[in-house]
Tab-separated table of C-alpha atoms in Angstrom:
chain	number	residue	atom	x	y	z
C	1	UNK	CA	87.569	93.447	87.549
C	2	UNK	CA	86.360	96.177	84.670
C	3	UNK	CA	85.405	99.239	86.573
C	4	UNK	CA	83.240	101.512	84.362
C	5	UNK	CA	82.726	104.007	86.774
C	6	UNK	CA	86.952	105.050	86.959
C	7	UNK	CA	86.062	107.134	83.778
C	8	UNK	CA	84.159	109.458	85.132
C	9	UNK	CA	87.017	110.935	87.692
C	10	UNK	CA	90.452	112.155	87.430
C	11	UNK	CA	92.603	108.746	87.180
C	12	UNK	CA	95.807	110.653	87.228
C	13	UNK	CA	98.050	108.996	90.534
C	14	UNK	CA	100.296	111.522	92.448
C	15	UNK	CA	103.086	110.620	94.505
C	16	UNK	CA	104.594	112.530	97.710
C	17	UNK	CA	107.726	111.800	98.665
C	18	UNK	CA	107.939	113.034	102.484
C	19	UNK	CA	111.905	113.941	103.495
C	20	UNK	CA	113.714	112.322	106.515
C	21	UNK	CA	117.258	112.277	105.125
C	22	UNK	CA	118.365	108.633	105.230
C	23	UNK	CA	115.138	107.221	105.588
C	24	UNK	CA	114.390	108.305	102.550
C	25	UNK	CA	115.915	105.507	100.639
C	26	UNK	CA	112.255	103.873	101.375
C	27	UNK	CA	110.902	105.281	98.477
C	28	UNK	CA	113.003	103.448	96.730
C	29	UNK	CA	110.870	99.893	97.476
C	30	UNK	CA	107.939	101.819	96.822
C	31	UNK	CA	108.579	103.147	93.407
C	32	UNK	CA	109.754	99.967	92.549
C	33	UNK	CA	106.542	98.057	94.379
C	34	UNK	CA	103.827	100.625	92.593
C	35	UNK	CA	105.883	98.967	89.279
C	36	UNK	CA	105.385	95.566	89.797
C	37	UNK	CA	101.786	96.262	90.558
C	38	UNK	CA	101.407	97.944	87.621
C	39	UNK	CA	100.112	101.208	88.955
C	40	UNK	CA	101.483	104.122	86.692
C	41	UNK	CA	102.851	107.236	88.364
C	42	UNK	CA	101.920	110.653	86.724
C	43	UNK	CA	102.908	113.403	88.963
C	44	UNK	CA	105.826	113.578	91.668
C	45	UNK	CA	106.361	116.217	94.259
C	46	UNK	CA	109.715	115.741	96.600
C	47	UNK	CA	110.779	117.610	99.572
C	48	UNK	CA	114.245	116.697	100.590
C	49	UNK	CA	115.432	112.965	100.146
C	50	UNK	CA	112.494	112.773	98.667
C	51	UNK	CA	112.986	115.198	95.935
C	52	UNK	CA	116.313	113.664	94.872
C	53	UNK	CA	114.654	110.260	94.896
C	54	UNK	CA	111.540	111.068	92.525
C	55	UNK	CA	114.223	112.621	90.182
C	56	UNK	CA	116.543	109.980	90.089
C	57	UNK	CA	113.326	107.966	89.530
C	58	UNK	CA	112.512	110.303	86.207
C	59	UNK	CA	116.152	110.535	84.843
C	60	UNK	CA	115.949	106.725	84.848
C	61	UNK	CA	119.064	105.596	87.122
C	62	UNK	CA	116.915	104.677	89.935
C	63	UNK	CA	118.625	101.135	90.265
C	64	UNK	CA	122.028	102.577	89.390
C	65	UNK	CA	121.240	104.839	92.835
C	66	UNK	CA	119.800	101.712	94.871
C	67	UNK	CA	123.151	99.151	93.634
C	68	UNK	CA	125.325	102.199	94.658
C	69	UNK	CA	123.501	102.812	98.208
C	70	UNK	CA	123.431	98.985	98.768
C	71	UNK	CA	127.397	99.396	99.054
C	72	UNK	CA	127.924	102.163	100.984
C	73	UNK	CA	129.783	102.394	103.811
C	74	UNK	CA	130.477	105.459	106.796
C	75	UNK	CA	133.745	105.889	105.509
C	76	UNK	CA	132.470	107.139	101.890
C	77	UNK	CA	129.696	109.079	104.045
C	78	UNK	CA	132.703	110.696	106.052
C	79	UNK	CA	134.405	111.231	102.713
C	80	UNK	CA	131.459	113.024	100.554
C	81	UNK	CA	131.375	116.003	103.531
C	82	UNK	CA	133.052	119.022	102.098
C	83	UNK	CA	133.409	120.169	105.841
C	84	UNK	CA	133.645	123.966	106.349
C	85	UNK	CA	134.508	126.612	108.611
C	86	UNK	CA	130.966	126.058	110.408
C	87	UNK	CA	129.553	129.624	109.790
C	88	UNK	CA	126.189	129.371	107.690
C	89	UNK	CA	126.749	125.084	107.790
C	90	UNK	CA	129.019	122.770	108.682
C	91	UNK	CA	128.840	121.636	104.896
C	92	UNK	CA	129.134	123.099	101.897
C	93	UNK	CA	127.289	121.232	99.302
C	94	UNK	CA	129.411	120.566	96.231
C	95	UNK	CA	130.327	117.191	97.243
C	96	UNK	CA	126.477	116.111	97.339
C	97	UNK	CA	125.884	117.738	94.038
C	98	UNK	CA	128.885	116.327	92.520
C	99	UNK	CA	127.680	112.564	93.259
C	100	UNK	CA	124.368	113.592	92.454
C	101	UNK	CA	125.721	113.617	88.939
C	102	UNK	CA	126.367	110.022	88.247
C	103	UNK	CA	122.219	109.910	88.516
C	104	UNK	CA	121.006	113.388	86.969
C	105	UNK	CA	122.641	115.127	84.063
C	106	UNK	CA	123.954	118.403	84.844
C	107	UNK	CA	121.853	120.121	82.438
C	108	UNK	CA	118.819	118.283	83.148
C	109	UNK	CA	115.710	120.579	83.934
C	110	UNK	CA	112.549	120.017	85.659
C	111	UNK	CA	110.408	120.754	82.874
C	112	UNK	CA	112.012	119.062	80.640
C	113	UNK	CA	110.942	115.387	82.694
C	114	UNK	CA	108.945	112.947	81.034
C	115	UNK	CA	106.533	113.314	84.191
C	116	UNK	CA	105.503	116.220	86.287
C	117	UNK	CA	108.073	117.222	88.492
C	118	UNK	CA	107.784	119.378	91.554
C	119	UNK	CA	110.907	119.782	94.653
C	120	UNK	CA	109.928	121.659	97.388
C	121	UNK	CA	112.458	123.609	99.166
C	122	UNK	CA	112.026	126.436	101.631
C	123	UNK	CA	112.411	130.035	101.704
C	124	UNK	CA	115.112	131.041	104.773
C	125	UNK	CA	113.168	134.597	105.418
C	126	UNK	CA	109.251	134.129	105.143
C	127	UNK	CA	109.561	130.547	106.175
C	128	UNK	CA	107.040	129.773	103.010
C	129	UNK	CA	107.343	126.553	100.563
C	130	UNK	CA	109.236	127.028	97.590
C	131	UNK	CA	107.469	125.061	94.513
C	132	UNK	CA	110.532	124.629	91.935
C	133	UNK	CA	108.834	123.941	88.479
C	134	UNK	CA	111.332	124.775	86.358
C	135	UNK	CA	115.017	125.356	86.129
C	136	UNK	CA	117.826	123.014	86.557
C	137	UNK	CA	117.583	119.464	88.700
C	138	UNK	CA	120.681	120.108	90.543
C	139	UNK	CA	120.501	123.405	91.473
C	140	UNK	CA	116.561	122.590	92.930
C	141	UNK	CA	117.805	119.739	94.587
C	142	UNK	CA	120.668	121.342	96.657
C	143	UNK	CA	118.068	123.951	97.637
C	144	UNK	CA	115.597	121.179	99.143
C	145	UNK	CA	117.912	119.132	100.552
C	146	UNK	CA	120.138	122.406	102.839
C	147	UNK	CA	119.133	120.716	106.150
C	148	UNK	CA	119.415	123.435	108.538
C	149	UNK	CA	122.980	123.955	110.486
C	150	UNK	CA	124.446	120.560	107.884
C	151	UNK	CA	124.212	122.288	104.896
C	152	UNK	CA	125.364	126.099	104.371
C	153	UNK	CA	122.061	127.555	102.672
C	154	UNK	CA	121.620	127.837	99.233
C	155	UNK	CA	121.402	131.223	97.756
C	156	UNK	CA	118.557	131.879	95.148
C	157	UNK	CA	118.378	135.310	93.958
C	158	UNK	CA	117.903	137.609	96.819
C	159	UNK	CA	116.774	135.239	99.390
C	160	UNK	CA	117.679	131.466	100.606
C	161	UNK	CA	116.562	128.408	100.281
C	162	UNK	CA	116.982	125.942	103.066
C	163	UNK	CA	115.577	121.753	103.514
C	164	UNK	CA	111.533	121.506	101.988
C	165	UNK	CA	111.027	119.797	105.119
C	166	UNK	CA	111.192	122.404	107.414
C	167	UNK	CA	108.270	124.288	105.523
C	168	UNK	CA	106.465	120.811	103.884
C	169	UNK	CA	108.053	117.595	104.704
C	170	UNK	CA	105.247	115.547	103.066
C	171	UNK	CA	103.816	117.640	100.232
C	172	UNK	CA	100.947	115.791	99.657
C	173	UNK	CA	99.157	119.655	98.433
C	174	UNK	CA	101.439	119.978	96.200
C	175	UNK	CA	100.593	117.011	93.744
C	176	UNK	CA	97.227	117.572	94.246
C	177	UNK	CA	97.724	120.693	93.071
C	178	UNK	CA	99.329	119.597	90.120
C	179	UNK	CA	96.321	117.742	88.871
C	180	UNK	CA	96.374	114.317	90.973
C	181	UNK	CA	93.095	112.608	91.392
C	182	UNK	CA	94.687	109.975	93.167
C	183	UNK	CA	97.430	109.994	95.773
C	184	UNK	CA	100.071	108.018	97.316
C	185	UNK	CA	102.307	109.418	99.960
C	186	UNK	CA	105.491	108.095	101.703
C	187	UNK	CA	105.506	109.658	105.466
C	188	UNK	CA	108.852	109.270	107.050
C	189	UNK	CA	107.774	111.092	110.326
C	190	UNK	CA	104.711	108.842	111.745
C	191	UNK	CA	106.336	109.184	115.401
C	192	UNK	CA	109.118	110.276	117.144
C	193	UNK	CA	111.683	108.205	119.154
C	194	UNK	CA	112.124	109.071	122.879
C	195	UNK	CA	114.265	107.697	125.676
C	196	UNK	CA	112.901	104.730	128.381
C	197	UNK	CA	109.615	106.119	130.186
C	198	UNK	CA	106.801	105.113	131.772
C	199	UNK	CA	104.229	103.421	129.885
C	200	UNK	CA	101.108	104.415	131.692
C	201	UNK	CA	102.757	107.768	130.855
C	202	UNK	CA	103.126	106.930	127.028
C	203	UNK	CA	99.966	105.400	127.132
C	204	UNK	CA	98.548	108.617	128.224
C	205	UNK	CA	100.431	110.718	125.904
C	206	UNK	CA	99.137	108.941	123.158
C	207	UNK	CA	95.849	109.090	123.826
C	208	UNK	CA	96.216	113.042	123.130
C	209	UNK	CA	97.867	112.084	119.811
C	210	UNK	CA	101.428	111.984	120.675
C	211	UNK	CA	102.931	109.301	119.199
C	212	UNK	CA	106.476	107.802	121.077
C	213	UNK	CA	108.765	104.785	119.813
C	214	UNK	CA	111.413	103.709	122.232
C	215	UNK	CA	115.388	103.428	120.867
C	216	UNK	CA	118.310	101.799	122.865
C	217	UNK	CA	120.760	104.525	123.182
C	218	UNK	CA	118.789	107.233	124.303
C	219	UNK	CA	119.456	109.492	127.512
C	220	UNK	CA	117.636	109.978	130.979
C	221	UNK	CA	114.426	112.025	130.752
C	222	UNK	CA	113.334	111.636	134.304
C	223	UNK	CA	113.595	115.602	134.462
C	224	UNK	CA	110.480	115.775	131.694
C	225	UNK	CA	108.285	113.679	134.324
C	226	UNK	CA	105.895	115.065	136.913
C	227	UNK	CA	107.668	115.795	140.101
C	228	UNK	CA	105.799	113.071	141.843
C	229	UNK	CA	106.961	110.208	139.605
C	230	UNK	CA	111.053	111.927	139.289
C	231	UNK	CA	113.301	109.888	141.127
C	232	UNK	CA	114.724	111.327	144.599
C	233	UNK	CA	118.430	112.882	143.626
C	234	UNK	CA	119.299	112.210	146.827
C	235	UNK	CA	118.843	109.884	149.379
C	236	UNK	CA	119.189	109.898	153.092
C	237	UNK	CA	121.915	107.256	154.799
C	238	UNK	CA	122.171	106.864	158.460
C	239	UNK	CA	125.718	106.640	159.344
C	240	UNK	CA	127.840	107.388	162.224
C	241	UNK	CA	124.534	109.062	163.590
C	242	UNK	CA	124.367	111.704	160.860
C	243	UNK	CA	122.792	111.985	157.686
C	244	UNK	CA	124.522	112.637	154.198
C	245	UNK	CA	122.976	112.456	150.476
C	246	UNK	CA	124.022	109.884	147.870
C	247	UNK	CA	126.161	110.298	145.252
C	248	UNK	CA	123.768	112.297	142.214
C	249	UNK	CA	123.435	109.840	139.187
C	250	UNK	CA	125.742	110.840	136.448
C	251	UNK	CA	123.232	112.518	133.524
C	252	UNK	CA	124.358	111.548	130.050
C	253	UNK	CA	123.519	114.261	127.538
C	254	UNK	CA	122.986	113.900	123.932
C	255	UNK	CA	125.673	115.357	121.540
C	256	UNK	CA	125.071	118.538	119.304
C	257	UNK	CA	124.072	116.173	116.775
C	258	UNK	CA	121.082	114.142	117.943
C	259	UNK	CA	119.870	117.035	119.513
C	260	UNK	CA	119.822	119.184	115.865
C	261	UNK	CA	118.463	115.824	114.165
C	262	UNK	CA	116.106	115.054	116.894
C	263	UNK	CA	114.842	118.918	116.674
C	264	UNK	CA	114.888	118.885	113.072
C	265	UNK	CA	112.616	115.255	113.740
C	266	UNK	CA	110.296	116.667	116.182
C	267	UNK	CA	109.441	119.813	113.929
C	268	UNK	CA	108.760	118.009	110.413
C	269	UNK	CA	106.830	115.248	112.776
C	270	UNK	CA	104.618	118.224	114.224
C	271	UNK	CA	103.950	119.355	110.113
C	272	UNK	CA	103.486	116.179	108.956
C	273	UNK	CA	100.250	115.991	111.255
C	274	UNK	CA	98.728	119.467	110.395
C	275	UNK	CA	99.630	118.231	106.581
C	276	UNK	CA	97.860	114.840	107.047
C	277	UNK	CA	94.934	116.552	108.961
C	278	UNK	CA	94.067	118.957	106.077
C	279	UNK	CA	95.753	116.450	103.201
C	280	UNK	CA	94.786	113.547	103.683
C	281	UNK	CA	96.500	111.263	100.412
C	282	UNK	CA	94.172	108.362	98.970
C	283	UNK	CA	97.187	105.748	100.705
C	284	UNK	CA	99.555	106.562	102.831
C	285	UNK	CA	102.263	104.356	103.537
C	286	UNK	CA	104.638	104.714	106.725
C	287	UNK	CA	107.555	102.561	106.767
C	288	UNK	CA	108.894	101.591	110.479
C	289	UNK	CA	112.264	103.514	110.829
C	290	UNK	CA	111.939	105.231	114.035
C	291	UNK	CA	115.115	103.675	114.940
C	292	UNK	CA	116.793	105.064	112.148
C	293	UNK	CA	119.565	108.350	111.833
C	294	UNK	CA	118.981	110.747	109.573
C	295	UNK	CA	122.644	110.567	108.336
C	296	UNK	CA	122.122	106.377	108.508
C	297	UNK	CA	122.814	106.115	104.461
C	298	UNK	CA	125.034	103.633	104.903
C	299	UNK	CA	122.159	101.171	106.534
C	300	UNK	CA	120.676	100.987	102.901
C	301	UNK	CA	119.931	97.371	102.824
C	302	UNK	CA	117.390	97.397	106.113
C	303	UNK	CA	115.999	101.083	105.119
C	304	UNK	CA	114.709	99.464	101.734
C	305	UNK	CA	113.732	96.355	103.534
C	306	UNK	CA	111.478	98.459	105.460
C	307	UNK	CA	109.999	99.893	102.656
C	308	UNK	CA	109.151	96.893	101.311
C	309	UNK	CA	107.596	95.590	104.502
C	310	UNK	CA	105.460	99.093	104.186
C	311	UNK	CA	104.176	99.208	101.306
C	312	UNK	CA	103.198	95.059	101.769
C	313	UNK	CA	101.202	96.258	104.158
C	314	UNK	CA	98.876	98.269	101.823
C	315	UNK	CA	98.942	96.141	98.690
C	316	UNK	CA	95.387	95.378	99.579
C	317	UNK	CA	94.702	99.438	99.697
C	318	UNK	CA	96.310	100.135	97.136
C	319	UNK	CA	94.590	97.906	94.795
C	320	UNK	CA	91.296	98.841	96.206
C	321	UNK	CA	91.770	102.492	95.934
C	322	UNK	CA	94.362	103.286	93.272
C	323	UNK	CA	94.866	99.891	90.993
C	324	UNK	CA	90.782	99.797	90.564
C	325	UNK	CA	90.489	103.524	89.379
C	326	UNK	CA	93.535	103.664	87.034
């Protein structure tokens, strides 16, 4: 249907490209959906996975990335880690930016991209964004992707830059900034995955706006509950006349990893809400990968499956709000 009224506003679509590591092979399906709908792209901002997807997207090797990732395995994820001495990070880096180089050319610059291009990283001192505009692709993207205690920081000048997420992990302000009228925003974070728990509990948790998704694997929280719903420790057997406590249940803890990853979860989750409170992007599409690791790159196949499923879910929105107005 001709829509005379779309000339009189900005018609220029953004797209933010949240981070979440892994998950973050999503935006894949929805690049390649917004295509087949015929809804142009203008401006891309990126923080994290999401920065090295919108470039790969702009240097043109985005299915050269999504064959590649559709292949990979935990044994070439255990191979690409330039493990060191764990001081800054337990990674260096240069591993990451060397593969990063069968997508982007080494001398490829931000600027220089047929589209607006903006990777967020974050600054290690004041704890600010970092808007990288210009400069080289590679050198950006190591800064917005140094996940904090994974990556050994990358130095810039006389400061660091660590992951975009921890500052912005869904910088919807940013492409509005650059001159969007219209934006569409991939949020990795919508909830965050906790162990087995009540569910007049979660009920009432989410009723304050805390949002909880169960996984399988997860450890014992009975300590978080209210003392009058925590299980008795102990228990007192009759025997032989006298009294004696049970045997304590054995806790399982998580390792140092899930709880980094799950910290690292809970924090951009917390920023993605202020973000969406004060940002709120014309669509915003949330695939369903709660029950996915952050370091999960080798579960490419159902990652982009979900972000098919996603973005299915708001072809209708999307073609009311964007594919009308463009």
């Amino acid at each position: 249907m001709y829509n005379p009224v779309k000339f009189f506003r900005n018609r220029k679509v953004g797209l933010a490209l949240g981070s979440g590591g892994a998950k973050g092979l999503s935006h894949i399906s929805v690049i390649e959906y917004l295509e087949v709908m015929n809804i142009p792209v203008d401006i891309i901002s990126g923080s994290s996975i999401g920065a090295v997807i919108g470039s790969v997207y702009l240097c043109g090797n985005l299915d050269r990335l999504k064959k590649d990732m559709l292949s990979f395995t935990k044994k070439e994820l255990l191979s690409i880690a330039d493990i060191t001495l764990p001081k800054s990070g337990l990674v260096k880096g240069k591993a990451f930016t060397e593969i990063m180089k069968r997508y982007i050319p080494p001398d490829a610059m931000i600027e220089d991209m047929p589209k607006p291009l903006a990777i967020v990283a974050t600054d290690y001192y004041t704890g600010r964004q970092v808007i990288l505009r210009k400069g080289r692709i590679l050198e950006a993207l190591r800064s917005s992707i140094s996940i904090p205690g994974v990556f050994i920081p990358a130095h810039r000048g006389d400061t660091f830059h660590i992951d975009g997420g921890v500052a912005n992990p869904l910088p919807v302000d940013v492409v509005k900034s650059m001159g969007a009228g219209l934006t569409v925003a991939v949020n990795l974070h919508p909830g965050l995955k906790i162990s087995k728990i009540k569910k007049y509990i979660k009920t009432g948790a989410e009723k304050i706006g805390i949002k909880f998704f169960s996984r399988k694997w997860q450890s014992p929280v009975t300590s978080l509950l209210p003392a009058a719903l925590k299980k008795k420790s102990t228990v007192l057997i009759k025997k032989s006349g006298r009294q004696r406590p049970a045997q304590k249940e054995k806790i399982v803890y998580p390792s140092i990893f899930e709880v980094m990853f799950q910290a690292i979860d809970i924090m951009e989750y917390v920023n993605t809400q202020n973000i969406l409170k004060y940002h709120i992007p014309t669509v915003l599409i949330e695939p369903d990968l709660l029950q996915t690791g952050t370091m999960d790159f080798y579960n490419a196949r159902k990652i982009i499956d979900a972000g098919y499923a996603a973005v299915e879910l708001k072809k209708s929105e999307l073609k009311r709000k964007i594919k009308l107005w463009v």
